[in-house]
């Protein structure tokens, strides 16, 4: 079966990583799956023309109900019975958490969900949100958590990483590095903790915050760069390969998430798999995977972030407990094999 797969691929985002992993699952079942950037298409008519090329696509999948799904609603340039192929959608997170608040977008997403053969939510909460805000299509929404696989670069040099990130001094091995992994865009809110963290660093110079991730929003990136430079103990690192990022995570005191909205944070799950403590903002997407003081730590304000992080550094028993439980949680709920089997079954419904 020849499938078209639409996702936001450029610049590198969590949805891009998810799309590449799902494509591999689909192709391992013998299908052909062409992954295309949703941002390259201005309308569903353009996608309809692509679908009709020879040999035509027989089905489609899109990540994100609005950004990807709306392009599959089938307005062909030349009317034809075959312009709308059977398709499925995967909720991206911001579609259900943010875009549903905009009436025009919600109307489009309702149509997408109505016409889709299946929809995938990463969490129970995301499915419940979709059922509240969109026309109920409950029977076609499947819950399939993201599958997680980590691989840390063997040749990674921690001291070199710190130096290139701007961290200087002789005692780098004694530092407690909090790693905030996110694409630089407002919904990830990397500036949320900076003032409180700087105050903490002033009191304890051994704690530092390193922000790392792709520069998605150029204007916002400039803002982050400027504020980071004048915030004591805060550094902005250059984006690294996935393997290098995992190696940096492994050496960190904790993985930090400060997002306003999340579907399901792959970085949080990867940190758990790498046995790194997680300190995450108390929002629905995060609480779906982080249980406070069980699989990680949650905070609702910058001041609370500092308090729970201070506790993490001195309470060895707490640290061991959240690390062990986090690792077990990922192994039990985010199996790559289970994810592969689920998507292969769902693709079969497009025949």
C-alpha atoms as a PDB file:
ATOM      1  CA  UNK A   1       0.000   0.000   0.000  1.00  0.00           C
ATOM      2  CA  UNK A   2       1.327   3.443  -0.940  1.00  0.00           C
ATOM      3  CA  UNK A   3       0.774   5.992   1.839  1.00  0.00           C
ATOM      4  CA  UNK A   4       1.280   9.742   2.097  1.00  0.00           C
ATOM      5  CA  UNK A   5       2.393  10.914   5.559  1.00  0.00           C
ATOM      6  CA  UNK A   6       2.040  14.625   6.393  1.00  0.00           C
ATOM      7  CA  UNK A   7       3.780  16.133   9.424  1.00  0.00           C
ATOM      8  CA  UNK A   8       5.583  19.304  10.462  1.00  0.00           C
ATOM      9  CA  UNK A   9       9.143  18.349   9.572  1.00  0.00           C
ATOM     10  CA  UNK A  10      11.051  21.605   9.363  1.00  0.00           C
ATOM     11  CA  UNK A  11      12.581  22.738  11.551  1.00  0.00           C
ATOM     12  CA  UNK A  12      13.234  19.671  13.674  1.00  0.00           C
ATOM     13  CA  UNK A  13      10.378  19.210  16.148  1.00  0.00           C
ATOM     14  CA  UNK A  14       9.037  16.480  18.389  1.00  0.00           C
ATOM     15  CA  UNK A  15       6.364  15.762  15.784  1.00  0.00           C
ATOM     16  CA  UNK A  16       9.119  15.220  13.213  1.00  0.00           C
ATOM     17  CA  UNK A  17      10.824  12.598  15.401  1.00  0.00           C
ATOM     18  CA  UNK A  18       7.467  10.910  16.011  1.00  0.00           C
ATOM     19  CA  UNK A  19       6.672  10.897  12.286  1.00  0.00           C
ATOM     20  CA  UNK A  20       9.994   9.295  11.379  1.00  0.00           C
ATOM     21  CA  UNK A  21       9.460   6.579  13.972  1.00  0.00           C
ATOM     22  CA  UNK A  22       5.865   5.866  12.826  1.00  0.00           C
ATOM     23  CA  UNK A  23       6.982   5.756   9.190  1.00  0.00           C
ATOM     24  CA  UNK A  24       9.557   3.089  10.090  1.00  0.00           C
ATOM     25  CA  UNK A  25       6.805   1.042  11.788  1.00  0.00           C
ATOM     26  CA  UNK A  26       4.574   1.265   8.700  1.00  0.00           C
ATOM     27  CA  UNK A  27       7.338   0.416   6.235  1.00  0.00           C
ATOM     28  CA  UNK A  28       8.420  -2.584   8.332  1.00  0.00           C
ATOM     29  CA  UNK A  29       5.007  -4.099   7.463  1.00  0.00           C
ATOM     30  CA  UNK A  30       5.812  -3.858   3.746  1.00  0.00           C
ATOM     31  CA  UNK A  31       4.025  -0.592   2.887  1.00  0.00           C
ATOM     32  CA  UNK A  32       5.524   2.386   1.061  1.00  0.00           C
ATOM     33  CA  UNK A  33       5.265   5.530   3.168  1.00  0.00           C
ATOM     34  CA  UNK A  34       6.288   8.928   1.765  1.00  0.00           C
ATOM     35  CA  UNK A  35       6.872  11.497   4.511  1.00  0.00           C
ATOM     36  CA  UNK A  36       6.234  15.093   3.451  1.00  0.00           C
ATOM     37  CA  UNK A  37       6.369  18.416   5.300  1.00  0.00           C
ATOM     38  CA  UNK A  38       2.851  19.803   5.800  1.00  0.00           C
ATOM     39  CA  UNK A  39       4.316  23.330   5.619  1.00  0.00           C
ATOM     40  CA  UNK A  40       5.194  22.755   1.939  1.00  0.00           C
ATOM     41  CA  UNK A  41       1.505  22.736   0.961  1.00  0.00           C
ATOM     42  CA  UNK A  42      -0.685  25.832   0.836  1.00  0.00           C
ATOM     43  CA  UNK A  43      -3.997  24.019   0.377  1.00  0.00           C
ATOM     44  CA  UNK A  44      -5.740  20.661   0.325  1.00  0.00           C
ATOM     45  CA  UNK A  45      -6.024  21.041  -3.471  1.00  0.00           C
ATOM     46  CA  UNK A  46      -2.229  20.831  -3.742  1.00  0.00           C
ATOM     47  CA  UNK A  47      -2.232  17.646  -1.661  1.00  0.00           C
ATOM     48  CA  UNK A  48      -5.103  16.220  -3.745  1.00  0.00           C
ATOM     49  CA  UNK A  49      -3.006  16.768  -6.904  1.00  0.00           C
ATOM     50  CA  UNK A  50      -0.072  14.977  -5.278  1.00  0.00           C
ATOM     51  CA  UNK A  51      -2.291  12.067  -4.216  1.00  0.00           C
ATOM     52  CA  UNK A  52      -3.528  11.634  -7.813  1.00  0.00           C
ATOM     53  CA  UNK A  53      -0.048  11.358  -9.345  1.00  0.00           C
ATOM     54  CA  UNK A  54       0.850   8.014 -10.903  1.00  0.00           C
ATOM     55  CA  UNK A  55       0.973   5.619  -9.190  1.00  0.00           C
ATOM     56  CA  UNK A  56      -1.567   7.261  -6.881  1.00  0.00           C
ATOM     57  CA  UNK A  57      -1.418   7.195  -3.109  1.00  0.00           C
ATOM     58  CA  UNK A  58      -3.902   4.721  -1.624  1.00  0.00           C
ATOM     59  CA  UNK A  59      -4.105   6.211   1.862  1.00  0.00           C
ATOM     60  CA  UNK A  60      -2.731   8.971   4.082  1.00  0.00           C
ATOM     61  CA  UNK A  61      -1.785   9.818   7.655  1.00  0.00           C
ATOM     62  CA  UNK A  62      -1.303  13.251   9.211  1.00  0.00           C
ATOM     63  CA  UNK A  63       0.155  14.376  12.507  1.00  0.00           C
ATOM     64  CA  UNK A  64      -1.704  17.373  13.971  1.00  0.00           C
ATOM     65  CA  UNK A  65      -5.417  17.713  13.234  1.00  0.00           C
ATOM     66  CA  UNK A  66      -5.144  21.255  11.904  1.00  0.00           C
ATOM     67  CA  UNK A  67      -1.675  21.650  10.378  1.00  0.00           C
ATOM     68  CA  UNK A  68      -1.702  18.228   8.720  1.00  0.00           C
ATOM     69  CA  UNK A  69      -5.289  16.971   8.814  1.00  0.00           C
ATOM     70  CA  UNK A  70      -6.903  19.959   7.064  1.00  0.00           C
ATOM     71  CA  UNK A  71      -4.763  19.207   3.989  1.00  0.00           C
ATOM     72  CA  UNK A  72      -6.493  15.835   3.589  1.00  0.00           C
ATOM     73  CA  UNK A  73     -10.028  17.183   3.245  1.00  0.00           C
ATOM     74  CA  UNK A  74      -9.858  16.631  -0.489  1.00  0.00           C
ATOM     75  CA  UNK A  75     -10.454  19.781  -2.560  1.00  0.00           C
ATOM     76  CA  UNK A  76      -9.165  18.665  -5.938  1.00  0.00           C
ATOM     77  CA  UNK A  77      -8.233  21.058  -8.728  1.00  0.00           C
ATOM     78  CA  UNK A  78     -10.107  18.768 -11.120  1.00  0.00           C
ATOM     79  CA  UNK A  79     -13.206  17.096  -9.614  1.00  0.00           C
ATOM     80  CA  UNK A  80     -12.731  13.358  -9.279  1.00  0.00           C
ATOM     81  CA  UNK A  81     -14.174  10.574  -7.209  1.00  0.00           C
ATOM     82  CA  UNK A  82     -10.737   9.601  -5.938  1.00  0.00           C
ATOM     83  CA  UNK A  83      -9.442  12.911  -4.594  1.00  0.00           C
ATOM     84  CA  UNK A  84     -10.066  11.955  -0.988  1.00  0.00           C
ATOM     85  CA  UNK A  85      -8.176   8.827   0.003  1.00  0.00           C
ATOM     86  CA  UNK A  86      -8.918   7.068   3.307  1.00  0.00           C
ATOM     87  CA  UNK A  87      -6.816   8.633   6.030  1.00  0.00           C
ATOM     88  CA  UNK A  88      -6.003   8.560   9.719  1.00  0.00           C
ATOM     89  CA  UNK A  89      -4.715  11.292  12.032  1.00  0.00           C
ATOM     90  CA  UNK A  90      -2.438  11.517  15.046  1.00  0.00           C
ATOM     91  CA  UNK A  91      -3.085  14.304  17.564  1.00  0.00           C
ATOM     92  CA  UNK A  92      -0.037  16.540  17.847  1.00  0.00           C
ATOM     93  CA  UNK A  93      -0.823  18.096  21.227  1.00  0.00           C
ATOM     94  CA  UNK A  94      -1.159  21.795  20.413  1.00  0.00           C
ATOM     95  CA  UNK A  95      -4.100  20.975  18.117  1.00  0.00           C
ATOM     96  CA  UNK A  96      -6.141  19.680  21.073  1.00  0.00           C
ATOM     97  CA  UNK A  97      -4.616  21.898  23.775  1.00  0.00           C
ATOM     98  CA  UNK A  98      -4.448  25.213  21.911  1.00  0.00           C
ATOM     99  CA  UNK A  99      -6.013  25.283  18.418  1.00  0.00           C
ATOM    100  CA  UNK A 100      -9.450  24.096  19.606  1.00  0.00           C
ATOM    101  CA  UNK A 101      -9.828  27.480  21.335  1.00  0.00           C
ATOM    102  CA  UNK A 102     -10.006  29.166  17.909  1.00  0.00           C
ATOM    103  CA  UNK A 103     -13.503  28.682  16.451  1.00  0.00           C
ATOM    104  CA  UNK A 104     -12.385  28.613  12.804  1.00  0.00           C
ATOM    105  CA  UNK A 105      -9.686  26.012  13.475  1.00  0.00           C
ATOM    106  CA  UNK A 106     -11.988  23.900  15.621  1.00  0.00           C
ATOM    107  CA  UNK A 107     -14.582  23.724  12.821  1.00  0.00           C
ATOM    108  CA  UNK A 108     -11.933  22.450  10.395  1.00  0.00           C
ATOM    109  CA  UNK A 109     -10.626  19.904  12.914  1.00  0.00           C
ATOM    110  CA  UNK A 110     -14.155  18.604  13.514  1.00  0.00           C
ATOM    111  CA  UNK A 111     -14.428  17.888   9.786  1.00  0.00           C
ATOM    112  CA  UNK A 112     -11.050  16.145   9.797  1.00  0.00           C
ATOM    113  CA  UNK A 113     -12.031  13.928  12.719  1.00  0.00           C
ATOM    114  CA  UNK A 114     -15.413  13.221  11.138  1.00  0.00           C
ATOM    115  CA  UNK A 115     -13.797  11.956   7.915  1.00  0.00           C
ATOM    116  CA  UNK A 116     -10.781  10.165   9.396  1.00  0.00           C
ATOM    117  CA  UNK A 117     -10.857   6.364   9.638  1.00  0.00           C
ATOM    118  CA  UNK A 118      -8.947   6.571  12.912  1.00  0.00           C
ATOM    119  CA  UNK A 119      -7.353   9.079  15.268  1.00  0.00           C
ATOM    120  CA  UNK A 120      -4.521   8.442  17.710  1.00  0.00           C
ATOM    121  CA  UNK A 121      -4.126  10.186  21.066  1.00  0.00           C
ATOM    122  CA  UNK A 122      -0.921   9.708  23.062  1.00  0.00           C
ATOM    123  CA  UNK A 123      -2.762   9.846  26.405  1.00  0.00           C
ATOM    124  CA  UNK A 124      -6.184   9.264  28.000  1.00  0.00           C
ATOM    125  CA  UNK A 125      -6.311  12.978  28.854  1.00  0.00           C
ATOM    126  CA  UNK A 126      -5.703  14.029  25.246  1.00  0.00           C
ATOM    127  CA  UNK A 127      -8.532  11.754  24.098  1.00  0.00           C
ATOM    128  CA  UNK A 128     -10.826  13.179  26.785  1.00  0.00           C
ATOM    129  CA  UNK A 129      -9.958  16.750  25.734  1.00  0.00           C
ATOM    130  CA  UNK A 130     -10.721  15.920  22.103  1.00  0.00           C
ATOM    131  CA  UNK A 131     -14.097  14.499  23.094  1.00  0.00           C
ATOM    132  CA  UNK A 132     -14.960  17.675  25.012  1.00  0.00           C
ATOM    133  CA  UNK A 133     -13.963  20.190  22.340  1.00  0.00           C
ATOM    134  CA  UNK A 134     -14.673  18.340  19.093  1.00  0.00           C
ATOM    135  CA  UNK A 135     -17.758  16.535  17.838  1.00  0.00           C
ATOM    136  CA  UNK A 136     -17.633  13.236  19.667  1.00  0.00           C
ATOM    137  CA  UNK A 137     -16.042  10.569  17.507  1.00  0.00           C
ATOM    138  CA  UNK A 138     -14.984   8.558  20.533  1.00  0.00           C
ATOM    139  CA  UNK A 139     -15.096   5.125  18.908  1.00  0.00           C
ATOM    140  CA  UNK A 140     -12.440   6.049  16.341  1.00  0.00           C
ATOM    141  CA  UNK A 141      -9.966   7.632  18.807  1.00  0.00           C
ATOM    142  CA  UNK A 142      -7.346   5.115  19.917  1.00  0.00           C
ATOM    143  CA  UNK A 143      -4.911   5.666  22.784  1.00  0.00           C
ATOM    144  CA  UNK A 144      -1.374   4.730  21.823  1.00  0.00           C
ATOM    145  CA  UNK A 145       1.451   6.163  23.935  1.00  0.00           C
ATOM    146  CA  UNK A 146       4.667   7.060  22.123  1.00  0.00           C
ATOM    147  CA  UNK A 147       7.250   4.313  21.837  1.00  0.00           C
ATOM    148  CA  UNK A 148      10.617   5.316  23.245  1.00  0.00           C
ATOM    149  CA  UNK A 149      14.131   4.273  22.269  1.00  0.00           C
ATOM    150  CA  UNK A 150      17.263   6.030  23.527  1.00  0.00           C
ATOM    151  CA  UNK A 151      20.850   5.772  22.391  1.00  0.00           C
ATOM    152  CA  UNK A 152      23.585   7.905  23.968  1.00  0.00           C
ATOM    153  CA  UNK A 153      26.691   8.768  21.928  1.00  0.00           C
ATOM    154  CA  UNK A 154      29.671   6.795  23.227  1.00  0.00           C
ATOM    155  CA  UNK A 155      32.289   9.394  22.256  1.00  0.00           C
ATOM    156  CA  UNK A 156      30.499  12.306  23.947  1.00  0.00           C
ATOM    157  CA  UNK A 157      32.728  14.661  25.976  1.00  0.00           C
ATOM    158  CA  UNK A 158      30.840  16.313  28.838  1.00  0.00           C
ATOM    159  CA  UNK A 159      33.430  18.977  29.656  1.00  0.00           C
ATOM    160  CA  UNK A 160      33.644  19.976  25.987  1.00  0.00           C
ATOM    161  CA  UNK A 161      29.827  20.200  25.810  1.00  0.00           C
ATOM    162  CA  UNK A 162      29.798  22.495  28.852  1.00  0.00           C
ATOM    163  CA  UNK A 163      32.608  24.662  27.481  1.00  0.00           C
ATOM    164  CA  UNK A 164      30.850  25.060  24.119  1.00  0.00           C
ATOM    165  CA  UNK A 165      27.645  25.946  25.944  1.00  0.00           C
ATOM    166  CA  UNK A 166      29.492  28.820  27.630  1.00  0.00           C
ATOM    167  CA  UNK A 167      30.023  27.213  31.036  1.00  0.00           C
ATOM    168  CA  UNK A 168      33.501  28.018  32.317  1.00  0.00           C
ATOM    169  CA  UNK A 169      35.538  27.296  35.451  1.00  0.00           C
ATOM    170  CA  UNK A 170      37.727  24.598  36.896  1.00  0.00           C
ATOM    171  CA  UNK A 171      35.058  22.709  38.838  1.00  0.00           C
ATOM    172  CA  UNK A 172      32.724  21.707  35.978  1.00  0.00           C
ATOM    173  CA  UNK A 173      32.596  18.131  37.268  1.00  0.00           C
ATOM    174  CA  UNK A 174      31.017  19.420  40.495  1.00  0.00           C
ATOM    175  CA  UNK A 175      28.219  21.288  38.712  1.00  0.00           C
ATOM    176  CA  UNK A 176      24.563  20.304  38.971  1.00  0.00           C
ATOM    177  CA  UNK A 177      23.364  20.833  35.405  1.00  0.00           C
ATOM    178  CA  UNK A 178      19.638  21.176  34.803  1.00  0.00           C
ATOM    179  CA  UNK A 179      18.959  20.524  31.115  1.00  0.00           C
ATOM    180  CA  UNK A 180      15.913  22.197  29.541  1.00  0.00           C
ATOM    181  CA  UNK A 181      15.314  20.435  26.218  1.00  0.00           C
ATOM    182  CA  UNK A 182      12.874  22.220  23.904  1.00  0.00           C
ATOM    183  CA  UNK A 183      12.392  23.778  20.504  1.00  0.00           C
ATOM    184  CA  UNK A 184      12.681  27.544  20.873  1.00  0.00           C
ATOM    185  CA  UNK A 185       9.054  28.637  20.534  1.00  0.00           C
ATOM    186  CA  UNK A 186       6.677  30.351  22.939  1.00  0.00           C
ATOM    187  CA  UNK A 187       4.552  27.298  23.784  1.00  0.00           C
ATOM    188  CA  UNK A 188       7.673  25.688  25.316  1.00  0.00           C
ATOM    189  CA  UNK A 189       8.168  28.767  27.536  1.00  0.00           C
ATOM    190  CA  UNK A 190      11.923  28.383  28.199  1.00  0.00           C
ATOM    191  CA  UNK A 191      12.021  31.880  29.775  1.00  0.00           C
ATOM    192  CA  UNK A 192       9.578  30.883  32.531  1.00  0.00           C
ATOM    193  CA  UNK A 193      12.246  29.780  35.013  1.00  0.00           C
ATOM    194  CA  UNK A 194      15.128  32.118  34.178  1.00  0.00           C
ATOM    195  CA  UNK A 195      14.704  34.779  36.856  1.00  0.00           C
ATOM    196  CA  UNK A 196      14.139  32.275  39.679  1.00  0.00           C
ATOM    197  CA  UNK A 197      16.952  30.048  38.470  1.00  0.00           C
ATOM    198  CA  UNK A 198      19.392  32.975  38.314  1.00  0.00           C
ATOM    199  CA  UNK A 199      18.563  33.891  41.900  1.00  0.00           C
ATOM    200  CA  UNK A 200      19.198  30.274  42.930  1.00  0.00           C
ATOM    201  CA  UNK A 201      22.508  30.253  41.020  1.00  0.00           C
ATOM    202  CA  UNK A 202      23.577  33.409  42.851  1.00  0.00           C
ATOM    203  CA  UNK A 203      23.026  31.574  46.147  1.00  0.00           C
ATOM    204  CA  UNK A 204      24.544  28.309  44.854  1.00  0.00           C
ATOM    205  CA  UNK A 205      26.963  28.804  41.913  1.00  0.00           C
ATOM    206  CA  UNK A 206      27.161  25.035  41.337  1.00  0.00           C
ATOM    207  CA  UNK A 207      23.655  24.917  39.843  1.00  0.00           C
ATOM    208  CA  UNK A 208      23.339  25.873  36.167  1.00  0.00           C
ATOM    209  CA  UNK A 209      20.541  25.721  33.606  1.00  0.00           C
ATOM    210  CA  UNK A 210      21.345  24.821  29.998  1.00  0.00           C
ATOM    211  CA  UNK A 211      18.635  25.329  27.371  1.00  0.00           C
ATOM    212  CA  UNK A 212      19.089  23.205  24.256  1.00  0.00           C
ATOM    213  CA  UNK A 213      16.956  22.637  21.161  1.00  0.00           C
ATOM    214  CA  UNK A 214      16.233  23.748  17.610  1.00  0.00           C
ATOM    215  CA  UNK A 215      15.622  27.420  16.793  1.00  0.00           C
ATOM    216  CA  UNK A 216      12.032  27.133  15.595  1.00  0.00           C
ATOM    217  CA  UNK A 217      10.758  30.706  16.029  1.00  0.00           C
ATOM    218  CA  UNK A 218      13.523  33.128  14.866  1.00  0.00           C
ATOM    219  CA  UNK A 219      12.089  36.177  16.653  1.00  0.00           C
ATOM    220  CA  UNK A 220      11.566  34.303  19.910  1.00  0.00           C
ATOM    221  CA  UNK A 221      15.025  32.712  19.597  1.00  0.00           C
ATOM    222  CA  UNK A 222      16.592  36.194  19.603  1.00  0.00           C
ATOM    223  CA  UNK A 223      14.643  37.005  22.767  1.00  0.00           C
ATOM    224  CA  UNK A 224      15.833  33.786  24.464  1.00  0.00           C
ATOM    225  CA  UNK A 225      19.438  34.459  23.405  1.00  0.00           C
ATOM    226  CA  UNK A 226      19.360  38.018  24.776  1.00  0.00           C
ATOM    227  CA  UNK A 227      17.735  37.127  28.107  1.00  0.00           C
ATOM    228  CA  UNK A 228      19.946  34.045  28.610  1.00  0.00           C
ATOM    229  CA  UNK A 229      23.089  36.164  28.176  1.00  0.00           C
ATOM    230  CA  UNK A 230      22.099  38.480  31.010  1.00  0.00           C
ATOM    231  CA  UNK A 231      20.792  35.708  33.313  1.00  0.00           C
ATOM    232  CA  UNK A 232      23.434  34.400  35.716  1.00  0.00           C
ATOM    233  CA  UNK A 233      23.839  30.625  35.577  1.00  0.00           C
ATOM    234  CA  UNK A 234      21.735  30.229  32.419  1.00  0.00           C
ATOM    235  CA  UNK A 235      23.244  29.102  29.101  1.00  0.00           C
ATOM    236  CA  UNK A 236      21.894  28.475  25.614  1.00  0.00           C
ATOM    237  CA  UNK A 237      23.568  25.505  23.872  1.00  0.00           C
ATOM    238  CA  UNK A 238      23.718  24.723  20.179  1.00  0.00           C
ATOM    239  CA  UNK A 239      21.403  21.971  18.979  1.00  0.00           C
ATOM    240  CA  UNK A 240      23.001  18.506  19.019  1.00  0.00           C
ATOM    241  CA  UNK A 241      22.258  15.147  17.411  1.00  0.00           C
ATOM    242  CA  UNK A 242      19.774  12.905  19.232  1.00  0.00           C
ATOM    243  CA  UNK A 243      22.598  10.611  20.411  1.00  0.00           C
ATOM    244  CA  UNK A 244      24.642  13.538  21.770  1.00  0.00           C
ATOM    245  CA  UNK A 245      21.549  14.988  23.426  1.00  0.00           C
ATOM    246  CA  UNK A 246      20.887  11.671  25.160  1.00  0.00           C
ATOM    247  CA  UNK A 247      24.504  11.573  26.339  1.00  0.00           C
ATOM    248  CA  UNK A 248      24.141  15.109  27.747  1.00  0.00           C
ATOM    249  CA  UNK A 249      20.892  14.124  29.474  1.00  0.00           C
ATOM    250  CA  UNK A 250      22.618  11.187  31.117  1.00  0.00           C
ATOM    251  CA  UNK A 251      25.219  13.488  32.713  1.00  0.00           C
ATOM    252  CA  UNK A 252      22.651  16.047  33.912  1.00  0.00           C
ATOM    253  CA  UNK A 253      21.224  16.438  37.410  1.00  0.00           C
ATOM    254  CA  UNK A 254      17.730  16.582  35.899  1.00  0.00           C
ATOM    255  CA  UNK A 255      15.732  17.042  32.713  1.00  0.00           C
ATOM    256  CA  UNK A 256      13.559  20.167  32.900  1.00  0.00           C
ATOM    257  CA  UNK A 257      10.251  20.835  31.129  1.00  0.00           C
ATOM    258  CA  UNK A 258       8.654  24.306  31.344  1.00  0.00           C
ATOM    259  CA  UNK A 259       6.029  24.073  28.583  1.00  0.00           C
ATOM    260  CA  UNK A 260       2.683  25.827  28.627  1.00  0.00           C
ATOM    261  CA  UNK A 261       1.218  22.938  26.618  1.00  0.00           C
ATOM    262  CA  UNK A 262       2.336  19.402  25.715  1.00  0.00           C
ATOM    263  CA  UNK A 263       0.833  16.456  23.875  1.00  0.00           C
ATOM    264  CA  UNK A 264       3.347  14.000  25.264  1.00  0.00           C
ATOM    265  CA  UNK A 265       6.919  15.151  25.773  1.00  0.00           C
ATOM    266  CA  UNK A 266       9.361  12.715  24.181  1.00  0.00           C
ATOM    267  CA  UNK A 267      12.223  14.413  26.065  1.00  0.00           C
ATOM    268  CA  UNK A 268      10.597  13.552  29.413  1.00  0.00           C
ATOM    269  CA  UNK A 269      10.146   9.918  28.409  1.00  0.00           C
ATOM    270  CA  UNK A 270      13.686   9.712  27.038  1.00  0.00           C
ATOM    271  CA  UNK A 271      15.084  11.113  30.293  1.00  0.00           C
ATOM    272  CA  UNK A 272      13.133   8.489  32.248  1.00  0.00           C
ATOM    273  CA  UNK A 273      14.501   5.773  29.980  1.00  0.00           C
ATOM    274  CA  UNK A 274      18.039   7.120  30.513  1.00  0.00           C
ATOM    275  CA  UNK A 275      17.450   7.082  34.308  1.00  0.00           C
ATOM    276  CA  UNK A 276      17.598  10.859  34.677  1.00  0.00           C
ATOM    277  CA  UNK A 277      15.221  12.612  37.128  1.00  0.00           C
ATOM    278  CA  UNK A 278      12.488  14.738  35.524  1.00  0.00           C
ATOM    279  CA  UNK A 279      11.323  18.112  36.876  1.00  0.00           C
ATOM    280  CA  UNK A 280       8.278  19.128  34.852  1.00  0.00           C
ATOM    281  CA  UNK A 281       5.724  21.920  34.836  1.00  0.00           C
ATOM    282  CA  UNK A 282       2.338  20.854  36.193  1.00  0.00           C
ATOM    283  CA  UNK A 283       0.253  20.817  32.979  1.00  0.00           C
ATOM    284  CA  UNK A 284      -2.086  18.089  31.638  1.00  0.00           C
ATOM    285  CA  UNK A 285       0.313  16.673  29.031  1.00  0.00           C
ATOM    286  CA  UNK A 286       3.034  16.286  31.662  1.00  0.00           C
ATOM    287  CA  UNK A 287       0.879  14.946  34.489  1.00  0.00           C
ATOM    288  CA  UNK A 288      -0.205  12.161  32.133  1.00  0.00           C
ATOM    289  CA  UNK A 289       3.313  10.713  32.483  1.00  0.00           C
ATOM    290  CA  UNK A 290       4.869  12.377  35.549  1.00  0.00           C
ATOM    291  CA  UNK A 291       3.378  11.463  38.914  1.00  0.00           C
ATOM    292  CA  UNK A 292       4.764  13.805  41.578  1.00  0.00           C
ATOM    293  CA  UNK A 293       7.439  12.172  43.743  1.00  0.00           C
ATOM    294  CA  UNK A 294       6.767   8.833  42.003  1.00  0.00           C
ATOM    295  CA  UNK A 295       8.050   9.063  38.410  1.00  0.00           C
ATOM    296  CA  UNK A 296       9.350  12.634  38.644  1.00  0.00           C
ATOM    297  CA  UNK A 297       8.716  16.010  40.241  1.00  0.00           C
ATOM    298  CA  UNK A 298       6.086  18.597  39.273  1.00  0.00           C
ATOM    299  CA  UNK A 299       5.992  22.345  39.888  1.00  0.00           C
ATOM    300  CA  UNK A 300       3.420  25.096  39.340  1.00  0.00           C
ATOM    301  CA  UNK A 301       5.603  28.193  39.743  1.00  0.00           C
ATOM    302  CA  UNK A 302       9.274  29.139  39.257  1.00  0.00           C
ATOM    303  CA  UNK A 303       9.681  29.293  43.037  1.00  0.00           C
ATOM    304  CA  UNK A 304       8.276  25.791  43.430  1.00  0.00           C
ATOM    305  CA  UNK A 305      10.660  24.598  40.706  1.00  0.00           C
ATOM    306  CA  UNK A 306      13.588  25.815  42.801  1.00  0.00           C
ATOM    307  CA  UNK A 307      12.201  24.171  45.968  1.00  0.00           C
ATOM    308  CA  UNK A 308      11.659  20.731  44.402  1.00  0.00           C
ATOM    309  CA  UNK A 309      15.008  20.908  42.576  1.00  0.00           C
ATOM    310  CA  UNK A 310      16.840  21.770  45.804  1.00  0.00           C
ATOM    311  CA  UNK A 311      15.201  18.793  47.439  1.00  0.00           C
ATOM    312  CA  UNK A 312      16.195  16.540  44.549  1.00  0.00           C
ATOM    313  CA  UNK A 313      19.862  17.471  45.035  1.00  0.00           C
ATOM    314  CA  UNK A 314      19.934  16.596  48.748  1.00  0.00           C
ATOM    315  CA  UNK A 315      17.424  13.743  49.024  1.00  0.00           C
ATOM    316  CA  UNK A 316      19.166  10.678  47.584  1.00  0.00           C
ATOM    317  CA  UNK A 317      16.263   8.390  48.408  1.00  0.00           C
ATOM    318  CA  UNK A 318      13.816  10.595  46.473  1.00  0.00           C
ATOM    319  CA  UNK A 319      16.178  10.713  43.513  1.00  0.00           C
ATOM    320  CA  UNK A 320      16.618   6.930  43.429  1.00  0.00           C
ATOM    321  CA  UNK A 321      12.869   6.377  43.737  1.00  0.00           C
ATOM    322  CA  UNK A 322      11.796   8.676  40.874  1.00  0.00           C
ATOM    323  CA  UNK A 323      14.582   7.344  38.635  1.00  0.00           C
ATOM    324  CA  UNK A 324      13.675   3.683  39.235  1.00  0.00           C
ATOM    325  CA  UNK A 325       9.934   4.324  38.864  1.00  0.00           C
ATOM    326  CA  UNK A 326      10.441   6.457  35.748  1.00  0.00           C
ATOM    327  CA  UNK A 327      12.495   3.738  34.073  1.00  0.00           C
ATOM    328  CA  UNK A 328       9.897   1.108  34.956  1.00  0.00           C
ATOM    329  CA  UNK A 329       7.054   3.332  33.705  1.00  0.00           C
ATOM    330  CA  UNK A 330       8.654   3.771  30.265  1.00  0.00           C
ATOM    331  CA  UNK A 331       9.397   0.057  29.943  1.00  0.00           C
ATOM    332  CA  UNK A 332       5.794  -0.845  30.825  1.00  0.00           C
ATOM    333  CA  UNK A 333       3.885   1.862  28.931  1.00  0.00           C
ATOM    334  CA  UNK A 334       6.076   3.065  26.059  1.00  0.00           C
ATOM    335  CA  UNK A 335       7.222  -0.111  24.342  1.00  0.00           C
ATOM    336  CA  UNK A 336       8.440   0.389  20.774  1.00  0.00           C
ATOM    337  CA  UNK A 337       7.094  -3.067  19.845  1.00  0.00           C
ATOM    338  CA  UNK A 338       3.582  -2.234  21.087  1.00  0.00           C
ATOM    339  CA  UNK A 339       3.626   1.044  19.160  1.00  0.00           C
ATOM    340  CA  UNK A 340       4.742  -0.725  15.975  1.00  0.00           C
ATOM    341  CA  UNK A 341       1.978  -3.330  16.228  1.00  0.00           C
ATOM    342  CA  UNK A 342      -0.670  -0.659  16.904  1.00  0.00           C
ATOM    343  CA  UNK A 343       0.178   1.479  13.852  1.00  0.00           C
ATOM    344  CA  UNK A 344       0.403  -1.553  11.601  1.00  0.00           C
ATOM    345  CA  UNK A 345      -3.122  -2.573  12.697  1.00  0.00           C
ATOM    346  CA  UNK A 346      -4.466   0.955  12.184  1.00  0.00           C
ATOM    347  CA  UNK A 347      -2.950   1.253   8.690  1.00  0.00           C
ATOM    348  CA  UNK A 348      -4.787  -1.963   7.761  1.00  0.00           C
ATOM    349  CA  UNK A 349      -8.079  -0.078   8.323  1.00  0.00           C
ATOM    350  CA  UNK A 350      -7.170   2.240   5.406  1.00  0.00           C
ATOM    351  CA  UNK A 351      -7.499  -0.573   2.862  1.00  0.00           C
END
